[in-house]
Amino acid sequence: MGIKDWASEFQRFVDGGMGREVRARLERVPELMRDADAAGYDPFGANREDLAQIMPWVCFLYKCYFRTEVHGLERVAAMKRALIIPNHMTPAPVDGLNIAAAFFLDAEPPRMIRAIVHYILAELPFLNMLVSRAGQIIGCPDNVRRVFSDDNIILLFPEGAGAFRLYKDRYKLNEFQIGFMEMAIRYDYPIIPTAIIGSEESTMILREVKPLNGKFGFINFPITPTFPWLGLAGIFPMPAKFRIWFGEPMDFSQHKDKLDDPDQIRILVDQVKQRVQDMLDEHLAQLPAVPFF
């Protein structure tokens, strides 16, 4: 995005143009049109009025702060159902935020993804309400089964809520959990391997303080260029440029006979992990060394 484009998007946010676009697009989201009840709420708590307040800020971060570039979106957005499997980085889940904004702003018609988030968020004041009002899914078994039983674009991070890497190890994937593969096979969801570059630069974890792990709301307690030096404000990600690539669908629906064999499921999971790692390696090799451009 050039300076003129950035300035134009920033002005749209300031003068309310982005908010007006959000309201217009909310009227065309298939998931809301299909699922909303008479009061305007969908089964997971999303409401157009709440989304109209939340999404302009999400779109501002997507367009102006992270200046996100997306590749391959059109193919995935046209699918009735898909399971997006990307790399992930904590503590701030801005990778998921950018994917949600891409499907809402740049897909036609706009789509609302369903991100399955860690159940610990259900216990955190304010965040649990925010997740619900945005139509996202607390990862308890009943919720997961319900969202997979219908046609949705689902986002799931198989490295888990504790995805944690020092900056020196950036983009070297941790082990993938196997649950996503079991659900994809059982409910005939094609898997979309996805590479996200920018999340590890925006967080830039320099060190882990292991004695503080599990305390203060952190699964892993990080030291970054801004945290804990700036207090909780230091958790907010730095403005690294984000780039997202959605890969070709991977269909594992023919493997239902392997659902009772965790070792066989692990082999399939590792195929997806390797595909995501290959995508990351390929695109990292083509990008500039300076992460903020």
PDB file of C-alpha atoms in Angstrom:
ATOM      1  CA  MET A   1       0.000   0.000   0.000  1.00  0.00           C
ATOM      2  CA  GLY A   2       1.414   3.359  -1.040  1.00  0.00           C
ATOM      3  CA  ILE A   3       1.307   6.492   1.090  1.00  0.00           C
ATOM      4  CA  LYS A   4      -1.661   7.922  -0.838  1.00  0.00           C
ATOM      5  CA  ASP A   5      -3.678   4.719  -0.389  1.00  0.00           C
ATOM      6  CA  TRP A   6      -2.795   4.590   3.292  1.00  0.00           C
ATOM      7  CA  ALA A   7      -3.824   8.225   3.778  1.00  0.00           C
ATOM      8  CA  SER A   8      -7.103   7.579   1.963  1.00  0.00           C
ATOM      9  CA  GLU A   9      -7.957   4.593   4.169  1.00  0.00           C
ATOM     10  CA  PHE A  10      -7.031   6.513   7.303  1.00  0.00           C
ATOM     11  CA  GLN A  11      -9.269   9.392   6.241  1.00  0.00           C
ATOM     12  CA  ARG A  12     -12.144   6.972   5.593  1.00  0.00           C
ATOM     13  CA  PHE A  13     -11.777   5.669   9.127  1.00  0.00           C
ATOM     14  CA  VAL A  14     -11.678   9.172  10.637  1.00  0.00           C
ATOM     15  CA  ASP A  15     -14.659  10.554   8.714  1.00  0.00           C
ATOM     16  CA  GLY A  16     -16.841   7.478   9.234  1.00  0.00           C
ATOM     17  CA  GLY A  17     -16.646   6.133   5.696  1.00  0.00           C
ATOM     18  CA  MET A  18     -15.198   2.844   6.907  1.00  0.00           C
ATOM     19  CA  GLY A  19     -18.004   2.518   9.436  1.00  0.00           C
ATOM     20  CA  ARG A  20     -20.610   3.075   6.727  1.00  0.00           C
ATOM     21  CA  GLU A  21     -18.981   0.433   4.546  1.00  0.00           C
ATOM     22  CA  VAL A  22     -19.008  -1.998   7.493  1.00  0.00           C
ATOM     23  CA  ARG A  23     -22.752  -1.510   7.999  1.00  0.00           C
ATOM     24  CA  ALA A  24     -23.453  -2.007   4.303  1.00  0.00           C
ATOM     25  CA  ARG A  25     -21.378  -5.166   4.163  1.00  0.00           C
ATOM     26  CA  LEU A  26     -22.983  -6.604   7.305  1.00  0.00           C
ATOM     27  CA  GLU A  27     -26.293  -6.640   5.443  1.00  0.00           C
ATOM     28  CA  ARG A  28     -24.779  -9.039   2.885  1.00  0.00           C
ATOM     29  CA  VAL A  29     -22.952 -11.545   5.119  1.00  0.00           C
ATOM     30  CA  PRO A  30     -24.461 -14.972   4.267  1.00  0.00           C
ATOM     31  CA  GLU A  31     -23.775 -16.423   7.716  1.00  0.00           C
ATOM     32  CA  LEU A  32     -25.708 -13.619   9.431  1.00  0.00           C
ATOM     33  CA  MET A  33     -28.545 -13.758   6.908  1.00  0.00           C
ATOM     34  CA  ARG A  34     -28.860 -17.524   7.459  1.00  0.00           C
ATOM     35  CA  ASP A  35     -28.412 -17.798  11.203  1.00  0.00           C
ATOM     36  CA  ALA A  36     -29.738 -14.618  12.855  1.00  0.00           C
ATOM     37  CA  ASP A  37     -32.933 -14.927  14.894  1.00  0.00           C
ATOM     38  CA  ALA A  38     -35.740 -12.377  15.152  1.00  0.00           C
ATOM     39  CA  ALA A  39     -33.712 -10.350  17.660  1.00  0.00           C
ATOM     40  CA  GLY A  40     -30.738 -10.236  15.304  1.00  0.00           C
ATOM     41  CA  TYR A  41     -28.470 -12.681  17.168  1.00  0.00           C
ATOM     42  CA  ASP A  42     -26.910 -15.762  15.636  1.00  0.00           C
ATOM     43  CA  PRO A  43     -26.491 -19.026  17.637  1.00  0.00           C
ATOM     44  CA  PHE A  44     -23.040 -17.993  18.865  1.00  0.00           C
ATOM     45  CA  GLY A  45     -23.975 -14.498  20.042  1.00  0.00           C
ATOM     46  CA  ALA A  46     -23.081 -12.326  17.043  1.00  0.00           C
ATOM     47  CA  ASN A  47     -25.283  -9.316  16.446  1.00  0.00           C
ATOM     48  CA  ARG A  48     -25.142  -6.818  13.579  1.00  0.00           C
ATOM     49  CA  GLU A  49     -25.194  -3.804  15.882  1.00  0.00           C
ATOM     50  CA  ASP A  50     -22.321  -5.114  17.978  1.00  0.00           C
ATOM     51  CA  LEU A  51     -20.366  -6.016  14.851  1.00  0.00           C
ATOM     52  CA  ALA A  52     -21.009  -2.539  13.449  1.00  0.00           C
ATOM     53  CA  GLN A  53     -19.157  -1.148  16.479  1.00  0.00           C
ATOM     54  CA  ILE A  54     -16.339  -3.709  16.482  1.00  0.00           C
ATOM     55  CA  MET A  55     -15.522  -4.140  12.796  1.00  0.00           C
ATOM     56  CA  PRO A  56     -14.464  -0.561  11.896  1.00  0.00           C
ATOM     57  CA  TRP A  57     -11.607  -0.893  14.404  1.00  0.00           C
ATOM     58  CA  VAL A  58     -10.696  -4.338  13.042  1.00  0.00           C
ATOM     59  CA  CYS A  59     -10.734  -2.943   9.501  1.00  0.00           C
ATOM     60  CA  PHE A  60      -8.587   0.015  10.542  1.00  0.00           C
ATOM     61  CA  LEU A  61      -5.948  -2.335  11.941  1.00  0.00           C
ATOM     62  CA  TYR A  62      -6.143  -4.492   8.804  1.00  0.00           C
ATOM     63  CA  LYS A  63      -5.922  -1.625   6.323  1.00  0.00           C
ATOM     64  CA  CYS A  64      -3.864   1.050   8.070  1.00  0.00           C
ATOM     65  CA  TYR A  65      -1.888  -0.442  10.948  1.00  0.00           C
ATOM     66  CA  PHE A  66      -0.807  -3.812   9.530  1.00  0.00           C
ATOM     67  CA  ARG A  67      -1.286  -2.865   5.831  1.00  0.00           C
ATOM     68  CA  THR A  68      -2.238  -6.457   5.152  1.00  0.00           C
ATOM     69  CA  GLU A  69      -1.759  -8.125   1.761  1.00  0.00           C
ATOM     70  CA  VAL A  70      -3.801 -11.245   0.994  1.00  0.00           C
ATOM     71  CA  HIS A  71      -3.323 -13.851  -1.733  1.00  0.00           C
ATOM     72  CA  GLY A  72      -5.730 -16.627  -2.762  1.00  0.00           C
ATOM     73  CA  LEU A  73      -8.714 -15.261  -0.844  1.00  0.00           C
ATOM     74  CA  GLU A  74     -11.242 -15.424  -3.674  1.00  0.00           C
ATOM     75  CA  ARG A  75     -11.016 -19.208  -4.054  1.00  0.00           C
ATOM     76  CA  VAL A  76     -11.572 -19.866  -0.352  1.00  0.00           C
ATOM     77  CA  ALA A  77     -14.314 -17.259   0.101  1.00  0.00           C
ATOM     78  CA  ALA A  78     -16.319 -18.920  -2.689  1.00  0.00           C
ATOM     79  CA  MET A  79     -16.370 -22.260  -0.840  1.00  0.00           C
ATOM     80  CA  LYS A  80     -19.415 -23.241   1.220  1.00  0.00           C
ATOM     81  CA  ARG A  81     -17.258 -24.781   3.913  1.00  0.00           C
ATOM     82  CA  ALA A  82     -13.548 -24.732   4.604  1.00  0.00           C
ATOM     83  CA  LEU A  83     -11.176 -25.163   7.538  1.00  0.00           C
ATOM     84  CA  ILE A  84      -8.347 -22.616   7.538  1.00  0.00           C
ATOM     85  CA  ILE A  85      -5.173 -23.958   9.175  1.00  0.00           C
ATOM     86  CA  PRO A  86      -2.418 -21.329   9.571  1.00  0.00           C
ATOM     87  CA  ASN A  87       0.693 -20.790  11.607  1.00  0.00           C
ATOM     88  CA  HIS A  88       0.061 -18.877  14.813  1.00  0.00           C
ATOM     89  CA  MET A  89       1.779 -16.611  17.289  1.00  0.00           C
ATOM     90  CA  THR A  90       0.732 -15.431  20.750  1.00  0.00           C
ATOM     91  CA  PRO A  91       0.092 -13.493  22.941  1.00  0.00           C
ATOM     92  CA  ALA A  92      -1.958 -11.053  20.799  1.00  0.00           C
ATOM     93  CA  PRO A  93      -4.099 -12.995  18.258  1.00  0.00           C
ATOM     94  CA  VAL A  94      -3.747 -10.442  15.491  1.00  0.00           C
ATOM     95  CA  ASP A  95      -3.195 -13.166  12.887  1.00  0.00           C
ATOM     96  CA  GLY A  96      -6.807 -14.252  13.395  1.00  0.00           C
ATOM     97  CA  LEU A  97      -7.971 -10.636  13.349  1.00  0.00           C
ATOM     98  CA  ASN A  98      -6.349 -10.068   9.957  1.00  0.00           C
ATOM     99  CA  ILE A  99      -7.882 -13.205   8.462  1.00  0.00           C
ATOM    100  CA  ALA A 100     -11.328 -12.200   9.735  1.00  0.00           C
ATOM    101  CA  ALA A 101     -10.950  -8.716   8.260  1.00  0.00           C
ATOM    102  CA  ALA A 102      -9.836 -10.120   4.893  1.00  0.00           C
ATOM    103  CA  PHE A 103     -12.952 -12.272   4.539  1.00  0.00           C
ATOM    104  CA  PHE A 104     -15.190  -9.430   5.662  1.00  0.00           C
ATOM    105  CA  LEU A 105     -13.669  -6.576   3.626  1.00  0.00           C
ATOM    106  CA  ASP A 106     -12.166  -8.161   0.531  1.00  0.00           C
ATOM    107  CA  ALA A 107     -14.434 -11.140  -0.234  1.00  0.00           C
ATOM    108  CA  GLU A 108     -17.570 -10.911  -2.362  1.00  0.00           C
ATOM    109  CA  PRO A 109     -19.983 -11.465  -0.808  1.00  0.00           C
ATOM    110  CA  PRO A 110     -18.418 -10.656   2.580  1.00  0.00           C
ATOM    111  CA  ARG A 111     -17.991 -13.725   4.764  1.00  0.00           C
ATOM    112  CA  MET A 112     -17.837 -14.054   8.535  1.00  0.00           C
ATOM    113  CA  ILE A 113     -15.304 -16.625   9.635  1.00  0.00           C
ATOM    114  CA  ARG A 114     -15.799 -18.684  12.779  1.00  0.00           C
ATOM    115  CA  ALA A 115     -12.580 -18.807  14.768  1.00  0.00           C
ATOM    116  CA  ILE A 116     -12.356 -21.497  17.435  1.00  0.00           C
ATOM    117  CA  VAL A 117     -10.655 -19.842  20.389  1.00  0.00           C
ATOM    118  CA  HIS A 118      -9.194 -21.292  23.566  1.00  0.00           C
ATOM    119  CA  TYR A 119     -11.719 -22.053  26.297  1.00  0.00           C
ATOM    120  CA  ILE A 120      -9.715 -19.987  28.786  1.00  0.00           C
ATOM    121  CA  LEU A 121     -11.215 -16.872  27.173  1.00  0.00           C
ATOM    122  CA  ALA A 122     -14.604 -17.878  28.560  1.00  0.00           C
ATOM    123  CA  GLU A 123     -13.208 -17.107  32.014  1.00  0.00           C
ATOM    124  CA  LEU A 124     -11.807 -13.654  31.214  1.00  0.00           C
ATOM    125  CA  PRO A 125     -14.073 -10.627  31.805  1.00  0.00           C
ATOM    126  CA  PHE A 126     -14.761  -8.443  28.744  1.00  0.00           C
ATOM    127  CA  LEU A 127     -12.844 -10.713  26.364  1.00  0.00           C
ATOM    128  CA  ASN A 128     -15.419 -13.492  26.727  1.00  0.00           C
ATOM    129  CA  MET A 129     -18.190 -11.034  25.787  1.00  0.00           C
ATOM    130  CA  LEU A 130     -16.153  -9.609  22.898  1.00  0.00           C
ATOM    131  CA  VAL A 131     -15.527 -13.080  21.461  1.00  0.00           C
ATOM    132  CA  SER A 132     -19.209 -13.931  21.681  1.00  0.00           C
ATOM    133  CA  ARG A 133     -20.452 -10.657  20.196  1.00  0.00           C
ATOM    134  CA  ALA A 134     -18.071 -11.137  17.272  1.00  0.00           C
ATOM    135  CA  GLY A 135     -19.591 -14.570  16.585  1.00  0.00           C
ATOM    136  CA  GLN A 136     -16.463 -16.531  17.437  1.00  0.00           C
ATOM    137  CA  ILE A 137     -16.457 -19.932  19.101  1.00  0.00           C
ATOM    138  CA  ILE A 138     -15.232 -20.848  22.579  1.00  0.00           C
ATOM    139  CA  GLY A 139     -13.567 -24.229  21.962  1.00  0.00           C
ATOM    140  CA  CYS A 140     -15.729 -26.519  24.081  1.00  0.00           C
ATOM    141  CA  PRO A 141     -16.853 -29.820  22.458  1.00  0.00           C
ATOM    142  CA  ASP A 142     -20.522 -28.863  21.994  1.00  0.00           C
ATOM    143  CA  ASN A 143     -19.669 -25.562  20.293  1.00  0.00           C
ATOM    144  CA  VAL A 144     -17.107 -27.200  18.023  1.00  0.00           C
ATOM    145  CA  ARG A 145     -19.524 -29.922  16.915  1.00  0.00           C
ATOM    146  CA  ARG A 146     -22.234 -27.374  16.250  1.00  0.00           C
ATOM    147  CA  VAL A 147     -20.101 -25.094  14.083  1.00  0.00           C
ATOM    148  CA  PHE A 148     -18.711 -28.008  12.053  1.00  0.00           C
ATOM    149  CA  SER A 149     -22.218 -29.394  11.482  1.00  0.00           C
ATOM    150  CA  ASP A 150     -23.136 -26.450   9.245  1.00  0.00           C
ATOM    151  CA  ASP A 151     -21.508 -24.711   6.277  1.00  0.00           C
ATOM    152  CA  ASN A 152     -18.935 -22.259   7.634  1.00  0.00           C
ATOM    153  CA  ILE A 153     -15.484 -20.869   7.023  1.00  0.00           C
ATOM    154  CA  ILE A 154     -13.737 -22.034  10.191  1.00  0.00           C
ATOM    155  CA  LEU A 155     -10.396 -20.783  11.485  1.00  0.00           C
ATOM    156  CA  LEU A 156      -8.411 -22.993  13.834  1.00  0.00           C
ATOM    157  CA  PHE A 157      -4.808 -22.645  15.007  1.00  0.00           C
ATOM    158  CA  PRO A 158      -3.419 -26.176  15.467  1.00  0.00           C
ATOM    159  CA  GLU A 159      -0.317 -24.975  17.304  1.00  0.00           C
ATOM    160  CA  GLY A 160      -2.726 -24.033  20.091  1.00  0.00           C
ATOM    161  CA  ALA A 161      -3.178 -21.059  22.372  1.00  0.00           C
ATOM    162  CA  GLY A 162       0.342 -21.561  23.685  1.00  0.00           C
ATOM    163  CA  ALA A 163       2.004 -21.119  20.292  1.00  0.00           C
ATOM    164  CA  PHE A 164       5.207 -19.481  21.445  1.00  0.00           C
ATOM    165  CA  ARG A 165       8.542 -18.958  19.724  1.00  0.00           C
ATOM    166  CA  LEU A 166      11.480 -16.714  20.362  1.00  0.00           C
ATOM    167  CA  TYR A 167      12.179 -14.320  17.521  1.00  0.00           C
ATOM    168  CA  LYS A 168      15.374 -16.174  16.668  1.00  0.00           C
ATOM    169  CA  ASP A 169      13.201 -19.249  15.936  1.00  0.00           C
ATOM    170  CA  ARG A 170      10.508 -17.368  14.000  1.00  0.00           C
ATOM    171  CA  TYR A 171       8.341 -19.307  11.562  1.00  0.00           C
ATOM    172  CA  LYS A 172       9.635 -22.703  12.671  1.00  0.00           C
ATOM    173  CA  LEU A 173       6.353 -24.453  13.385  1.00  0.00           C
ATOM    174  CA  ASN A 174       5.557 -26.188  16.643  1.00  0.00           C
ATOM    175  CA  GLU A 175       3.799 -29.548  16.662  1.00  0.00           C
ATOM    176  CA  PHE A 176       0.222 -29.457  15.348  1.00  0.00           C
ATOM    177  CA  GLN A 177      -2.524 -30.881  17.545  1.00  0.00           C
ATOM    178  CA  ILE A 178      -4.589 -33.574  15.822  1.00  0.00           C
ATOM    179  CA  GLY A 179      -8.137 -32.512  16.702  1.00  0.00           C
ATOM    180  CA  PHE A 180      -8.622 -30.379  13.604  1.00  0.00           C
ATOM    181  CA  MET A 181      -7.924 -33.328  11.320  1.00  0.00           C
ATOM    182  CA  GLU A 182     -10.469 -35.509  13.087  1.00  0.00           C
ATOM    183  CA  MET A 183     -13.135 -32.834  12.668  1.00  0.00           C
ATOM    184  CA  ALA A 184     -12.237 -32.171   9.029  1.00  0.00           C
ATOM    185  CA  ILE A 185     -12.547 -35.872   8.178  1.00  0.00           C
ATOM    186  CA  ARG A 186     -15.714 -36.438  10.192  1.00  0.00           C
ATOM    187  CA  TYR A 187     -17.576 -33.422   8.754  1.00  0.00           C
ATOM    188  CA  ASP A 188     -16.096 -33.372   5.218  1.00  0.00           C
ATOM    189  CA  TYR A 189     -14.327 -30.038   5.584  1.00  0.00           C
ATOM    190  CA  PRO A 190     -11.525 -29.315   3.086  1.00  0.00           C
ATOM    191  CA  ILE A 191      -8.415 -27.955   4.790  1.00  0.00           C
ATOM    192  CA  ILE A 192      -6.838 -24.703   3.568  1.00  0.00           C
ATOM    193  CA  PRO A 193      -3.143 -24.573   4.522  1.00  0.00           C
ATOM    194  CA  THR A 194      -2.352 -20.932   5.206  1.00  0.00           C
ATOM    195  CA  ALA A 195       0.879 -19.003   5.689  1.00  0.00           C
ATOM    196  CA  ILE A 196       0.918 -15.765   7.688  1.00  0.00           C
ATOM    197  CA  ILE A 197       4.015 -13.584   7.704  1.00  0.00           C
ATOM    198  CA  GLY A 198       4.136 -10.553   9.981  1.00  0.00           C
ATOM    199  CA  SER A 199       2.771 -11.981  13.218  1.00  0.00           C
ATOM    200  CA  GLU A 200       6.165 -12.888  14.657  1.00  0.00           C
ATOM    201  CA  GLU A 201       7.659  -9.499  13.771  1.00  0.00           C
ATOM    202  CA  SER A 202       4.693  -7.689  15.328  1.00  0.00           C
ATOM    203  CA  THR A 203       5.233  -9.589  18.585  1.00  0.00           C
ATOM    204  CA  MET A 204       9.009 -10.164  18.470  1.00  0.00           C
ATOM    205  CA  ILE A 205       9.436 -12.316  21.574  1.00  0.00           C
ATOM    206  CA  LEU A 206      13.024 -12.005  22.750  1.00  0.00           C
ATOM    207  CA  ARG A 207      12.885 -14.163  25.853  1.00  0.00           C
ATOM    208  CA  GLU A 208      10.578 -16.350  27.932  1.00  0.00           C
ATOM    209  CA  VAL A 209      10.458 -15.907  31.727  1.00  0.00           C
ATOM    210  CA  LYS A 210       9.586 -19.481  32.680  1.00  0.00           C
ATOM    211  CA  PRO A 211       9.028 -18.881  36.430  1.00  0.00           C
ATOM    212  CA  LEU A 212       6.147 -16.557  35.445  1.00  0.00           C
ATOM    213  CA  ASN A 213       4.502 -18.961  32.988  1.00  0.00           C
ATOM    214  CA  GLY A 214       0.842 -19.505  33.842  1.00  0.00           C
ATOM    215  CA  LYS A 215       0.689 -16.268  35.827  1.00  0.00           C
ATOM    216  CA  PHE A 216      -0.944 -12.919  35.038  1.00  0.00           C
ATOM    217  CA  GLY A 217      -3.015 -14.531  32.267  1.00  0.00           C
ATOM    218  CA  PHE A 218       0.011 -15.677  30.232  1.00  0.00           C
ATOM    219  CA  ILE A 219       0.503 -19.310  29.258  1.00  0.00           C
ATOM    220  CA  ASN A 220       4.071 -18.279  28.435  1.00  0.00           C
ATOM    221  CA  PHE A 221       5.397 -15.035  29.924  1.00  0.00           C
ATOM    222  CA  PRO A 222       7.166 -13.064  27.157  1.00  0.00           C
ATOM    223  CA  ILE A 223       9.817 -10.383  27.060  1.00  0.00           C
ATOM    224  CA  THR A 224       9.450  -8.205  23.956  1.00  0.00           C
ATOM    225  CA  PRO A 225      10.847  -4.810  22.937  1.00  0.00           C
ATOM    226  CA  THR A 226       7.759  -3.226  24.545  1.00  0.00           C
ATOM    227  CA  PHE A 227       6.597  -5.656  27.260  1.00  0.00           C
ATOM    228  CA  PRO A 228       6.735  -5.509  30.250  1.00  0.00           C
ATOM    229  CA  TRP A 229       8.463  -2.129  29.946  1.00  0.00           C
ATOM    230  CA  LEU A 230       5.259  -0.351  28.836  1.00  0.00           C
ATOM    231  CA  GLY A 231       2.959  -2.323  31.088  1.00  0.00           C
ATOM    232  CA  LEU A 232      -0.067  -3.991  29.512  1.00  0.00           C
ATOM    233  CA  ALA A 233       0.113  -1.516  26.632  1.00  0.00           C
ATOM    234  CA  GLY A 234       3.321  -3.291  25.639  1.00  0.00           C
ATOM    235  CA  ILE A 235       1.298  -6.367  24.654  1.00  0.00           C
ATOM    236  CA  PHE A 236      -0.215  -4.448  21.759  1.00  0.00           C
ATOM    237  CA  PRO A 237       1.555  -5.635  18.601  1.00  0.00           C
ATOM    238  CA  MET A 238       4.021  -3.497  16.702  1.00  0.00           C
ATOM    239  CA  PRO A 239       3.023  -2.315  13.186  1.00  0.00           C
ATOM    240  CA  ALA A 240       4.733  -5.003  11.134  1.00  0.00           C
ATOM    241  CA  LYS A 241       3.323  -5.514   7.660  1.00  0.00           C
ATOM    242  CA  PHE A 242       1.185  -8.664   7.353  1.00  0.00           C
ATOM    243  CA  ARG A 243       1.055 -10.955   4.343  1.00  0.00           C
ATOM    244  CA  ILE A 244      -1.329 -13.914   4.113  1.00  0.00           C
ATOM    245  CA  TRP A 245      -1.327 -16.732   1.570  1.00  0.00           C
ATOM    246  CA  PHE A 246      -4.225 -19.200   1.324  1.00  0.00           C
ATOM    247  CA  GLY A 247      -3.052 -22.451  -0.251  1.00  0.00           C
ATOM    248  CA  GLU A 248      -4.808 -25.048  -2.374  1.00  0.00           C
ATOM    249  CA  PRO A 249      -7.460 -27.108  -0.533  1.00  0.00           C
ATOM    250  CA  MET A 250      -6.420 -30.459   0.920  1.00  0.00           C
ATOM    251  CA  ASP A 251      -9.208 -33.071   1.030  1.00  0.00           C
ATOM    252  CA  PHE A 252      -8.952 -35.835   3.641  1.00  0.00           C
ATOM    253  CA  SER A 253     -12.601 -36.943   3.602  1.00  0.00           C
ATOM    254  CA  GLN A 254     -11.642 -40.373   2.210  1.00  0.00           C
ATOM    255  CA  HIS A 255      -9.831 -41.230   5.453  1.00  0.00           C
ATOM    256  CA  LYS A 256     -12.840 -41.895   7.699  1.00  0.00           C
ATOM    257  CA  ASP A 257     -11.538 -45.411   8.325  1.00  0.00           C
ATOM    258  CA  LYS A 258      -8.561 -43.854  10.168  1.00  0.00           C
ATOM    259  CA  LEU A 259     -10.570 -41.869  12.724  1.00  0.00           C
ATOM    260  CA  ASP A 260      -9.972 -44.482  15.424  1.00  0.00           C
ATOM    261  CA  ASP A 261      -6.228 -44.645  14.774  1.00  0.00           C
ATOM    262  CA  PRO A 262      -4.366 -41.641  16.272  1.00  0.00           C
ATOM    263  CA  ASP A 263      -1.095 -42.714  14.660  1.00  0.00           C
ATOM    264  CA  GLN A 264      -2.625 -42.578  11.202  1.00  0.00           C
ATOM    265  CA  ILE A 265      -4.282 -39.237  11.967  1.00  0.00           C
ATOM    266  CA  ARG A 266      -0.892 -37.912  13.086  1.00  0.00           C
ATOM    267  CA  ILE A 267       0.573 -38.811   9.686  1.00  0.00           C
ATOM    268  CA  LEU A 268      -2.151 -36.776   7.950  1.00  0.00           C
ATOM    269  CA  VAL A 269      -1.678 -33.861  10.357  1.00  0.00           C
ATOM    270  CA  ASP A 270       2.030 -33.796   9.623  1.00  0.00           C
ATOM    271  CA  GLN A 271       1.251 -33.524   5.905  1.00  0.00           C
ATOM    272  CA  VAL A 272      -0.680 -30.310   6.585  1.00  0.00           C
ATOM    273  CA  LYS A 273       2.028 -28.985   8.884  1.00  0.00           C
ATOM    274  CA  GLN A 274       4.676 -29.630   6.238  1.00  0.00           C
ATOM    275  CA  ARG A 275       2.593 -27.853   3.614  1.00  0.00           C
ATOM    276  CA  VAL A 276       2.248 -24.771   5.832  1.00  0.00           C
ATOM    277  CA  GLN A 277       5.988 -24.847   6.607  1.00  0.00           C
ATOM    278  CA  ASP A 278       6.827 -25.119   2.897  1.00  0.00           C
ATOM    279  CA  MET A 279       4.610 -22.125   2.137  1.00  0.00           C
ATOM    280  CA  LEU A 280       6.274 -20.080   4.870  1.00  0.00           C
ATOM    281  CA  ASP A 281       9.768 -20.989   3.682  1.00  0.00           C
ATOM    282  CA  GLU A 282       8.910 -20.212   0.067  1.00  0.00           C
ATOM    283  CA  HIS A 283       7.483 -16.769   0.756  1.00  0.00           C
ATOM    284  CA  LEU A 284      10.012 -15.773   3.416  1.00  0.00           C
ATOM    285  CA  ALA A 285      12.763 -16.314   0.854  1.00  0.00           C
ATOM    286  CA  GLN A 286      11.117 -13.774  -1.448  1.00  0.00           C
ATOM    287  CA  LEU A 287      10.516 -10.996   1.074  1.00  0.00           C
ATOM    288  CA  PRO A 288      12.719  -8.086   2.198  1.00  0.00           C
ATOM    289  CA  ALA A 289      14.733  -8.514   5.370  1.00  0.00           C
ATOM    290  CA  VAL A 290      13.083  -5.459   6.989  1.00  0.00           C
ATOM    291  CA  PRO A 291       9.826  -6.770   8.539  1.00  0.00           C
ATOM    292  CA  PHE A 292       7.909  -3.505   8.763  1.00  0.00           C
ATOM    293  CA  PHE A 293       7.643  -2.861   5.008  1.00  0.00           C
TER     294      PHE A 293
END
